[in-house]
Coordinates of C-alpha atoms and ligand atoms in Angstrom, one line a residue:
X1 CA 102.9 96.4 212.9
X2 CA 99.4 97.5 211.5
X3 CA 96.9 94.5 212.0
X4 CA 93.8 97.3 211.1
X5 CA 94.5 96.9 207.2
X6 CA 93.5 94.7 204.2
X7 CA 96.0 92.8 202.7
X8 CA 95.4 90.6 199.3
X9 CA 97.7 87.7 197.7
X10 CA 97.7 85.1 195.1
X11 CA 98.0 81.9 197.6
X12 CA 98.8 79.6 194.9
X13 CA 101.9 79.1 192.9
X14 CA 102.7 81.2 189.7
X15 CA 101.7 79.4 186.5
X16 CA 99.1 78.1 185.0
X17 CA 97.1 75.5 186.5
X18 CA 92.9 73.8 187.2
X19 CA 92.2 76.3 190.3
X20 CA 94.3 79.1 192.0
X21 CA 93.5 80.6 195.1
X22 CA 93.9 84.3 196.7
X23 CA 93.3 85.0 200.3
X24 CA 92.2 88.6 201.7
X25 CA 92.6 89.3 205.5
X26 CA 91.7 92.0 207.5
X27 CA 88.7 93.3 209.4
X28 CA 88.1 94.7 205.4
X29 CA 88.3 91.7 204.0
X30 CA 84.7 90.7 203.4
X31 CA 83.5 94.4 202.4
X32 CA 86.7 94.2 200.0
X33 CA 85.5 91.0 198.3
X34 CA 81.6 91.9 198.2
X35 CA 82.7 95.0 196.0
X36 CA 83.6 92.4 193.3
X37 CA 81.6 89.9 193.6
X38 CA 78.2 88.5 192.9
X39 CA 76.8 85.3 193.8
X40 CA 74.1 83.2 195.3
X41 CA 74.7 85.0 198.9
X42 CA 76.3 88.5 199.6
X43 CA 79.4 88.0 201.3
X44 CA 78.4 89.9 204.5
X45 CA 75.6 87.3 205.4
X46 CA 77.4 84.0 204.3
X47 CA 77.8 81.5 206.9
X48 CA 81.6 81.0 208.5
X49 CA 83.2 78.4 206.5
X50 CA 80.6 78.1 203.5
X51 CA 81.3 78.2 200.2
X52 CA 79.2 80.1 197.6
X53 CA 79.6 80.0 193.6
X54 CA 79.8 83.1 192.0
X55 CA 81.5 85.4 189.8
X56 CA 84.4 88.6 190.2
X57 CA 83.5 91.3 187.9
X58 CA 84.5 94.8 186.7
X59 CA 83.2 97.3 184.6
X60 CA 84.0 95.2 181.2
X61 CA 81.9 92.3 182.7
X62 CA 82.8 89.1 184.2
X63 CA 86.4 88.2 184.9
X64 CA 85.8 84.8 186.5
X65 CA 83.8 81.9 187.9
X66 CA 84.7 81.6 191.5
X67 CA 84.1 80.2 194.8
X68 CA 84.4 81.9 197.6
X69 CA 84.6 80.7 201.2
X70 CA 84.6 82.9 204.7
X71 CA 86.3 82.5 207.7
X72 CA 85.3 84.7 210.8
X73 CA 87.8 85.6 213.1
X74 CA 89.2 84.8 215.5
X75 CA 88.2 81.3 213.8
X76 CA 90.2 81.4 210.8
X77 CA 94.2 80.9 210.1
X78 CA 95.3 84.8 210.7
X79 CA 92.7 84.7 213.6
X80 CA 90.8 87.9 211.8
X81 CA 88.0 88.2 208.8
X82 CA 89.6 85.5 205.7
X83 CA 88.0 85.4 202.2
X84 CA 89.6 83.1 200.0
X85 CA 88.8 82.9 196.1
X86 CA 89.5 79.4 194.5
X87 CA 89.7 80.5 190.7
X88 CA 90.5 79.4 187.4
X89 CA 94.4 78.8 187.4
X90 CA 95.2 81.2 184.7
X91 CA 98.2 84.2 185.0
X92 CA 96.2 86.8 184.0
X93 CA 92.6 85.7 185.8
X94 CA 94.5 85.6 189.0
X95 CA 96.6 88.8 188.6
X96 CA 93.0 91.0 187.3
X97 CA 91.5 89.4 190.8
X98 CA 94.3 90.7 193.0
X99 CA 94.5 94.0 190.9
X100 CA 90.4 94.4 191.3
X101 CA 90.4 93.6 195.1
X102 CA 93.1 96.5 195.5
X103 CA 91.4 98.9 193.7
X104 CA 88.4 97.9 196.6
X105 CA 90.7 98.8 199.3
X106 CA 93.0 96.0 200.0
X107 CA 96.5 96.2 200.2
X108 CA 99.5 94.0 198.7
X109 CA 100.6 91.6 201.2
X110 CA 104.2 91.4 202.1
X111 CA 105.9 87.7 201.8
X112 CA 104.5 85.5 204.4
X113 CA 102.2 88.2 206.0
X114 CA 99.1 86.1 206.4
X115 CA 101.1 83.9 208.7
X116 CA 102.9 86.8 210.5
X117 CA 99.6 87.9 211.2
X118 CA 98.6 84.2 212.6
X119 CA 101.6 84.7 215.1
X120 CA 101.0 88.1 215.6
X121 CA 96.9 87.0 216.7
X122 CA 98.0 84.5 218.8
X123 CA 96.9 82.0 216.4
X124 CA 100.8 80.4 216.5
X125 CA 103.8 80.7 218.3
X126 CA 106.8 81.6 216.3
X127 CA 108.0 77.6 216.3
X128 CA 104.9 77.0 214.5
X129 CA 105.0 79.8 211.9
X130 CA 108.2 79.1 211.1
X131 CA 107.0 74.8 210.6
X132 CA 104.8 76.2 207.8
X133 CA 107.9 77.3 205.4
X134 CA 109.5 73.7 206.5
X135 CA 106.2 71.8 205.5
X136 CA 106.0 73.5 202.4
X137 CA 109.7 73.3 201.3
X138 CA 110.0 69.3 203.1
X139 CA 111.6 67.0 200.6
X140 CA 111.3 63.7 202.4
X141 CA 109.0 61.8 204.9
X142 CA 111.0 62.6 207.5
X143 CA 111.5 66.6 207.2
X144 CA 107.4 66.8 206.8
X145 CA 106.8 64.4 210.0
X146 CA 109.4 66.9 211.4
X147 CA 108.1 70.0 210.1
X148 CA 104.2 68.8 211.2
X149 CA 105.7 68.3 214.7
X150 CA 106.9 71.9 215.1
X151 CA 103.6 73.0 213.1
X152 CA 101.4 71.2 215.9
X153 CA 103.4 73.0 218.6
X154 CA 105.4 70.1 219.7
X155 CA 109.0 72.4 220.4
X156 CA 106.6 75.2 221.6
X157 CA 105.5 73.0 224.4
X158 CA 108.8 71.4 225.2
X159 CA 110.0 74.9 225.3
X160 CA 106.9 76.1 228.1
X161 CA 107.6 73.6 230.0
X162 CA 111.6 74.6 230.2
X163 CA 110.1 78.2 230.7
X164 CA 107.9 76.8 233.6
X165 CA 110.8 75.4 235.6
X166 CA 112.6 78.0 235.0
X167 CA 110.2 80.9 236.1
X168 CA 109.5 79.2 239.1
X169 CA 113.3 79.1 240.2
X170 CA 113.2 82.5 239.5
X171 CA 110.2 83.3 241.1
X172 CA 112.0 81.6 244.6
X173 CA 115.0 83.7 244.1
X174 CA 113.0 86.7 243.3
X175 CA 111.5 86.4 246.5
X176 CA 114.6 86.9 248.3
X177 CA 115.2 90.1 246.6
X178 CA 112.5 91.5 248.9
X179 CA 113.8 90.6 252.0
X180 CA 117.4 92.2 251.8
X181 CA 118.5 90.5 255.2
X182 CA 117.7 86.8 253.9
X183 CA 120.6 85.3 252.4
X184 CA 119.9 82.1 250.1
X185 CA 121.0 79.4 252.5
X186 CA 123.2 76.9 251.1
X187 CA 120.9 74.1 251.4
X188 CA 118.3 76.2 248.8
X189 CA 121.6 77.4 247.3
X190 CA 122.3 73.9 246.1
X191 CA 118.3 72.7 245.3
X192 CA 118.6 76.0 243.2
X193 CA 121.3 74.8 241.6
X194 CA 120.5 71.4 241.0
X195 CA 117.2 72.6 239.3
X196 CA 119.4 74.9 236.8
X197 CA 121.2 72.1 236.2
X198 CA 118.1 69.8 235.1
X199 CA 117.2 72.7 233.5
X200 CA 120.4 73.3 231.5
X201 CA 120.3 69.8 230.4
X202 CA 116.6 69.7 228.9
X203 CA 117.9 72.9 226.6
X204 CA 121.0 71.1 226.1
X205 CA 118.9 67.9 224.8
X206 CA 117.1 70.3 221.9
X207 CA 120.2 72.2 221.0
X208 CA 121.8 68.0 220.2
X209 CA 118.8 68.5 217.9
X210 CA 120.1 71.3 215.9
X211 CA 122.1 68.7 213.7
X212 CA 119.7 66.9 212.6
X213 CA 117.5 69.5 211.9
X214 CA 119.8 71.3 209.9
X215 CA 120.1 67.9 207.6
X216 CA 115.5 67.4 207.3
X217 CA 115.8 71.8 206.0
X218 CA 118.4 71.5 204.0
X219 CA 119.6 67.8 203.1
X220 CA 122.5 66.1 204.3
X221 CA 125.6 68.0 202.0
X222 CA 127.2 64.6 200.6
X223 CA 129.8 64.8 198.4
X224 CA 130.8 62.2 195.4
X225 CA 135.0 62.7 195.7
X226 CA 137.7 60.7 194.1
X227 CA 140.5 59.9 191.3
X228 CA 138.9 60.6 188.0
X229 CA 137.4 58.2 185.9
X230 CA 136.5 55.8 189.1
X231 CA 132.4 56.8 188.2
X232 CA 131.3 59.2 190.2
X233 CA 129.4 60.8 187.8
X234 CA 128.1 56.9 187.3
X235 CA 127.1 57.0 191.2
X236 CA 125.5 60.1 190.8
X237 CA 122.8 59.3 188.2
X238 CA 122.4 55.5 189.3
X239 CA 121.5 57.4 192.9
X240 CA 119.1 59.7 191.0
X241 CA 117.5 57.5 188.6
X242 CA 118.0 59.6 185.8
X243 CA 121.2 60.6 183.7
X244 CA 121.8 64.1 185.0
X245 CA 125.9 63.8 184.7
X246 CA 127.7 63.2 181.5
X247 CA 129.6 60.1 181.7
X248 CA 132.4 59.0 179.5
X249 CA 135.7 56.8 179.7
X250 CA 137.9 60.2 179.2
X251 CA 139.3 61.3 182.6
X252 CA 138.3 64.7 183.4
X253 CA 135.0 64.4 181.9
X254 CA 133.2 66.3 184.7
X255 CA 134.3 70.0 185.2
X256 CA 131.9 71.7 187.2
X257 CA 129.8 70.5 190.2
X258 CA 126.8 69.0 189.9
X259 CA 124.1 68.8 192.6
X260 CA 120.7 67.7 193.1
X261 CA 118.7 65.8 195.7
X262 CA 117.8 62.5 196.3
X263 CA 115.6 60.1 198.8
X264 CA 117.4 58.1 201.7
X265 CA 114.9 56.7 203.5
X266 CA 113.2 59.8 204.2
X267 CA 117.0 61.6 205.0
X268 CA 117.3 64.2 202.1
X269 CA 120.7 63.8 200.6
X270 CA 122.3 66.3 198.4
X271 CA 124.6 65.0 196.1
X272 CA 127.5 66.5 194.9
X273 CA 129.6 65.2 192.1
X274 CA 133.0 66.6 191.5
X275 CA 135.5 67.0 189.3
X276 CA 138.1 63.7 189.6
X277 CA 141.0 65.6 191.5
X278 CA 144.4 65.6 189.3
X279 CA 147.1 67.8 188.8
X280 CA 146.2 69.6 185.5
X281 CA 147.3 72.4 183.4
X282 CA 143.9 73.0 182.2
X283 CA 142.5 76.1 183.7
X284 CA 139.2 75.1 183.6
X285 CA 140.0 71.6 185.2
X286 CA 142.0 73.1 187.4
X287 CA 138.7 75.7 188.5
X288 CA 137.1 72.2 188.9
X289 CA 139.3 71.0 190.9
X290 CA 139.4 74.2 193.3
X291 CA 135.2 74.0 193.6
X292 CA 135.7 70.2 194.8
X293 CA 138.0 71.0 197.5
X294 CA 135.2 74.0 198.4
X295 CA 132.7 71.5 198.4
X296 CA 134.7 68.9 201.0
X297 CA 135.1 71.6 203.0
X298 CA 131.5 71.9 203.5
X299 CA 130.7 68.3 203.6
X300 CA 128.4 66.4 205.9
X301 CA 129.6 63.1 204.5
X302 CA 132.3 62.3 201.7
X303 CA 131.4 59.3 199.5
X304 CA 134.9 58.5 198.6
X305 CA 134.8 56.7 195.2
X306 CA 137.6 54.1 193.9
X307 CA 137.5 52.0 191.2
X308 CA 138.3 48.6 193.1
X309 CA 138.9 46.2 190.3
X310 CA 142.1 48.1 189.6
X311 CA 145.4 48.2 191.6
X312 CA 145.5 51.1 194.5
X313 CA 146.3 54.2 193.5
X314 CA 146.3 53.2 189.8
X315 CA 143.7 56.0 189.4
X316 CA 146.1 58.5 188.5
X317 CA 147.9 56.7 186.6
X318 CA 145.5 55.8 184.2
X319 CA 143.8 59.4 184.8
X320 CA 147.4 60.8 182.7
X321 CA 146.1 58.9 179.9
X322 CA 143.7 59.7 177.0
X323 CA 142.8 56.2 176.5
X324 CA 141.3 55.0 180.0
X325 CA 139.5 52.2 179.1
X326 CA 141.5 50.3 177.3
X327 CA 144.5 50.8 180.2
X328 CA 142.0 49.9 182.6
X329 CA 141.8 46.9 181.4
X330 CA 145.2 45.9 180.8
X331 CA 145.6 47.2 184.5
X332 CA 143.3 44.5 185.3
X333 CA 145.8 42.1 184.4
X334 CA 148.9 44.0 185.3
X335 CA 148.9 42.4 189.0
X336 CA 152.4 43.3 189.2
X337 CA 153.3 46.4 191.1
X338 CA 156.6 48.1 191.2
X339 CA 157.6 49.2 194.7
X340 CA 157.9 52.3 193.3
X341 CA 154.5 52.8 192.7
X342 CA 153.0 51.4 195.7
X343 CA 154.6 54.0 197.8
X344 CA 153.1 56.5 195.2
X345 CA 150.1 54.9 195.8
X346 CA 150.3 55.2 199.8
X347 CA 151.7 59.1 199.1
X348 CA 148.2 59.5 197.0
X349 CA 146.7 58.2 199.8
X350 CA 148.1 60.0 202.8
X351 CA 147.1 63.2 200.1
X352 CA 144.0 62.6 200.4
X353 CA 143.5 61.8 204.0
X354 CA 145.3 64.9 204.4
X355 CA 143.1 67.0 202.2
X356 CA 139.7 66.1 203.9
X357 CA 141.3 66.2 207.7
X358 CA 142.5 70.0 206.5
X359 CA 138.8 70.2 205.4
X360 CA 137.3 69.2 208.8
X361 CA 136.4 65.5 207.5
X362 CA 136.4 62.8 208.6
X363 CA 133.2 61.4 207.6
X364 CA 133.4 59.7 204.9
X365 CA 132.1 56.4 202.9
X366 CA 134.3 54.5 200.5
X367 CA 132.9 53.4 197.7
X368 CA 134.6 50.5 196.1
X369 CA 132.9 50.7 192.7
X370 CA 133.2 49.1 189.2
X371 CA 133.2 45.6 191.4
X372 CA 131.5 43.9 188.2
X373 CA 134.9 43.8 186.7
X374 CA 136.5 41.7 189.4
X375 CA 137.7 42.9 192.8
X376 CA 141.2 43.7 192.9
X377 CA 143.4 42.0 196.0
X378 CA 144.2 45.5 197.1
X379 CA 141.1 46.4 198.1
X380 CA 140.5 43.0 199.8
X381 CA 140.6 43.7 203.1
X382 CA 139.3 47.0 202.6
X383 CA 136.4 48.7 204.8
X384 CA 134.0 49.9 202.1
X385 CA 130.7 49.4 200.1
X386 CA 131.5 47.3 196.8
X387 CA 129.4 48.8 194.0
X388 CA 129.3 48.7 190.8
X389 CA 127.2 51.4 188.8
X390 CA 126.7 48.9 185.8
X391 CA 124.9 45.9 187.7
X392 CA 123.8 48.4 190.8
X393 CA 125.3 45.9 193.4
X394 CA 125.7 47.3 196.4
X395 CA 123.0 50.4 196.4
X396 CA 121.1 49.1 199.5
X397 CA 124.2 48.7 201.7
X398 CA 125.0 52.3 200.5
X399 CA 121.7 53.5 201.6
X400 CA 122.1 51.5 204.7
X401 CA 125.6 53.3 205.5
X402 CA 124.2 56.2 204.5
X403 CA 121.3 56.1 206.9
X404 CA 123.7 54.7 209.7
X405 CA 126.1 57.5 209.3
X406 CA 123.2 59.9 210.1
X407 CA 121.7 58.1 212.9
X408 CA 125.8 57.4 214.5
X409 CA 125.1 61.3 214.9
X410 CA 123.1 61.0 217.4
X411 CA 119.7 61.0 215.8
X412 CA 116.6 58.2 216.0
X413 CA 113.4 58.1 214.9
X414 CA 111.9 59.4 217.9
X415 CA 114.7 62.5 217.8
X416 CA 112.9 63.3 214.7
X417 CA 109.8 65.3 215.9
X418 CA 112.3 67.8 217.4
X419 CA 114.8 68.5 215.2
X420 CA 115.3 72.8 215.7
X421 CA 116.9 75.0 213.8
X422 CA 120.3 77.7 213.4
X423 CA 117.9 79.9 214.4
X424 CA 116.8 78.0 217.5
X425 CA 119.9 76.6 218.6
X426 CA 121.6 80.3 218.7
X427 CA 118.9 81.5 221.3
X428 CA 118.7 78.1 223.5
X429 CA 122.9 79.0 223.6
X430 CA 122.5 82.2 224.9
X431 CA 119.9 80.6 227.3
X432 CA 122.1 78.0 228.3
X433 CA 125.0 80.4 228.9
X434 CA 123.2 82.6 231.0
X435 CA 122.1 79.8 232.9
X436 CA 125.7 78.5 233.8
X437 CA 126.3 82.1 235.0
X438 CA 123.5 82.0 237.6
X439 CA 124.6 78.5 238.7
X440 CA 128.5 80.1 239.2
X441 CA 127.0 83.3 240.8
X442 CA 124.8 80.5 242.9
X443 CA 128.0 78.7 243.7
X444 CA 129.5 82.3 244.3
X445 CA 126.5 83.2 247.1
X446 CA 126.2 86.4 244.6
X447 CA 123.3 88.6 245.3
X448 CA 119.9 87.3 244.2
X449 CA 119.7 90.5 242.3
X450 CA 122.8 89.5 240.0
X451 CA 121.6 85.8 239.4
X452 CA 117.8 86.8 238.3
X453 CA 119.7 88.8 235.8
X454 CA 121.3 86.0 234.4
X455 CA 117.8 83.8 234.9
X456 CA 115.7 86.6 232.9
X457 CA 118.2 86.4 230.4
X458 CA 117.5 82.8 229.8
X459 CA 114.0 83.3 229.8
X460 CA 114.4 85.7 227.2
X461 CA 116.3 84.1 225.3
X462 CA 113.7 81.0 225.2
X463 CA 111.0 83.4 224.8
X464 CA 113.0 84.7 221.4
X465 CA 112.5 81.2 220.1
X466 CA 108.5 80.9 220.6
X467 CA 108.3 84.8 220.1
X468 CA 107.0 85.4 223.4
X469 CA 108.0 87.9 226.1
X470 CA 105.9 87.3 229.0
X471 CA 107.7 86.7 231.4
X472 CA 106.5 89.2 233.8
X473 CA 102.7 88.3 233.4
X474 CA 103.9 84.8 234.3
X475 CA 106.1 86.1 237.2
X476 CA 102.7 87.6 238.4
X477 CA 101.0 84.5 238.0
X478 CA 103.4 82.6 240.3
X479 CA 103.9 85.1 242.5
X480 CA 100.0 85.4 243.3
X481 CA 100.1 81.7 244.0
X482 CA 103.1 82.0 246.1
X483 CA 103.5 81.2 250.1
X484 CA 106.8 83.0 251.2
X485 CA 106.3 81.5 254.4
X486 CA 106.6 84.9 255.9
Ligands
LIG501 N1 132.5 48.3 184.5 C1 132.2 49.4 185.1 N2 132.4 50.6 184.5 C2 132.0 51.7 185.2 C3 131.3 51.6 186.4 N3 131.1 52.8 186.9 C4 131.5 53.7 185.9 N4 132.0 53.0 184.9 C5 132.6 53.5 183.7 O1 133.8 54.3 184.0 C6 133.9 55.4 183.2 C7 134.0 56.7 183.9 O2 132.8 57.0 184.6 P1 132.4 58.4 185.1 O3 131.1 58.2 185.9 O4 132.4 59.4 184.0 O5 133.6 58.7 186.1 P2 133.9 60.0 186.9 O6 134.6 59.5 188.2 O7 132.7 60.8 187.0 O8 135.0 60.6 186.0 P3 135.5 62.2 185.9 O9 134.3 63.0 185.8 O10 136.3 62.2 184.7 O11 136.3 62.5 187.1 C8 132.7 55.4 182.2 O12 133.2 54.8 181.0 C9 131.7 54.5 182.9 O13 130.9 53.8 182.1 C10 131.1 50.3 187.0 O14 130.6 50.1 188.1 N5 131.6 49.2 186.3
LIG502 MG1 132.4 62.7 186.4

């Protein structure tokens, strides 16, 4: 990694807008800018943190109005020399900038270099560089309360102290690695022990995190499943607040699936509304119908929609015919039920329940919509949220089952400022593995040598997470401090 170059970006996003801004950083970076630039102070003697007006020119003349503002390292956000240029928010005045302060010796920077050289400085952990991409994609409250946790080092300090524990039971078993004829008692054997096991639990704590952090990055993956015709496209938009779904009284209406995000109390939900499953010669229904069944098998939560003011399993009856609406409604009154189809209907049903246990689901939230139009006896007694997409009864006691479903997996508010990632959760695994293997070579009276294999390997594997490898300065540390008693 070569920290003793230039690099130049556009900070700001593509496009037009009032200001942009690029960042230069690099022990360069202020004899870069002061080749284009001229202003009411010359770069070199501006104060650390001032601003000064100005203007970026070439050869032609002037390309822009500009302020520009210094940060001295180690005191600025990559911990070395930082210009940055606020300028007019234009495509082209931002691109002649970067172009003109490459031509004075910087260098393109790669994606997310200015914060790779944060970590790289010392100015971050890894936890921390990683929190900026989660602040700046957060969708709700929650992922950004989240994200500003990790940012202000929260995990990175739950994680030193782990380490702390940690080195010192490895620093006491180290010590027995030096005097060959000192086996570990069984009385220290067990302490050791118990303290890998206190240990193990802590990790074990953040990895229970993992969930829920995998719902604040990416949303929770909900998915809108049912009988066509029953409204989950209805659902869909109502949820949104927009009409992003056609809706019509033909069955079979939505093909493809349709996703976007939405707001649940902070949780962000992404919604997925699917084609009505059917049996259908169409080939392009039938394509529809594969992608739901992909989608339930990737669900975090199934919002199972039925239209309740008609007869169980009636949905695919009516779903047969072109005309719904006007069968629905003569299925309203149609309270007689052949045996024949009631067993049809409970078939339907096992269907189902089969299809999303096959899928790995069980979690699921039935929705009995289109209540408005009377609720029908069979759904009486029936466990679910009544709804109805026309007079929006019902949408708070779906966020509420919503939100409950999320915190029955374990979470609460306070769970939120920890919530790690896939990334995180594969290393504290390894960590905790390799931690179960030093308590069974503990248990074992293995060589010390064998266990503070297993012990570095933890450590390592913790340090992967923060990006730090020190574990033998810190060994040194302890070990200077340490009375062998000897
Ligand atoms: N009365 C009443 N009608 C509703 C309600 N929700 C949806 N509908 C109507 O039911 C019909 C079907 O709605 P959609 O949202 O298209 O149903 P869908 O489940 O997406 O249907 P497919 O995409 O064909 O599987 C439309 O005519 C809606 O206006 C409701 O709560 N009450
Ligand atoms: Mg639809």
């Amino acid at each position: 990694m070569l920290l003793d170059d230039t690099i130049a970006a556009i900070s700001t996003a593509v496009g037009e807008g009032a200001i942009a801004v690029l960042r230069v950083s690099g022990p360069g970076a202020i004899n870069v800018v002061s080749r284009v630039f001229r202003g009411s102070a010359v770069p070199e003697r501006m104060q650390h943190r001032q601003s000064h007006f100005g203007e970026i020119y070439d050869v032609t003349g002037v390309i822009d109005q500009v302020l520009l503002t210094i940060f001295r390292g180690p005191h600025s956000y990559t911990g070395e020399d930082l210009v940055e240029i606020s300028c007019h928010g234009g495509i082209l005045v931002t691109r002649k900038i970067l172009s003109l302060l490459l031509d004075a010796g910087a260098r393109s920077a790669e994606p997310g270099e200015f914060t790779q050289r944060a970590f790289l400085n010392g100015k971050m952990d890894l936890t921390q560089a990683e929190a900026v991409m989660d602040l700046i994609r957060a969708q709700t409250e929650l992922a950004l309360r989240a994200a500003n946790e990790q940012l202000a080092g929260y995990l990175g300090h739950e994680l030193a102290q782990i380490q702390d524990r940690l080195l010192t039971t490895l620093a006491h078993i180290e010590a027995y690695i030096d005097f060959p004829d000192e086996a570990i008692s069984p009385d220290t054997g067990t302490m050791l022990s118990n303290r890998l096991e206190e240990i193990t639990g802590s990790l074990t704590k953040l990895v229970a995190t993992a969930g829920q952090g995998r719902i604040l990055r990416h949303g929770l993956r909900t998915v809108i499943y049912g009988e066509p015709n029953v409204g989950k496209s209805s659902l869909l938009n109502l949820l949104l607040g927009y009409d992003r779904a056609i809706v019509s009284e033909t069955p079979g209406t939505t093909r493809d699936t349709i996703e976007e995000t939405i707001n649940v109390r902070g949780i962000p939900v992404r919604l997925i509304d699917t084609a009505g499953k059917r049996s259908s010669e169409d080939a392009i229904e039938r394509e529809g119908i594969r992608r739901t069944e992909l989608q339930l098998g990737q669900a975090d939560l199934v919002l199972q929609v039925v239209d309740a003011s008609a007869p169980r399993g009636n949905e695919r009856e009516r779903a047969r015919s072109s005309d719904s609406s006007d069968e629905a409604a003569g299925v309203l009154n149609d309270r007689a039920k052949s045996e024949n189809e009631r067993q049809r209907s409970v078939r339907s049903d096992n269907e189902r329940e089969h299809l999303m246990a096959s899928a790995g689901r069980e979690d699921r939230i039935l929705v009995l919509n289109k209540v408005d139009l009377g609720l029908h006896s069979d759904w009486a007694t029936s466990p679910g949220v009544r709804f109805s997409c026309r007079t929006r009864e019902g949408q708070e006691a779906l966020n509420q089952a919503i939100w409950d479903f999320v915190m029955a997996s374990g979470l609460s508010g306070e769970n939120f400022r920890i919530a790690i990632s896939a990334r995180h959760q594969a290393c504290l695994q390894k960590a905790i593995s390799d931690l179960e293997a030093a308590k069974a070579g503990l248990a074992k009276n293995e060589l010390p040598e064998l266990i503070s294999i297993e012990l570095r390997g933890a450590l390592d594997a913790i340090g992967d997470v923060v990006g730090r490898h020190d574990t033998e300065d810190l060994l040194g540390r302890i070990f200077s401090e340490f009375c062998i008693g000897k």
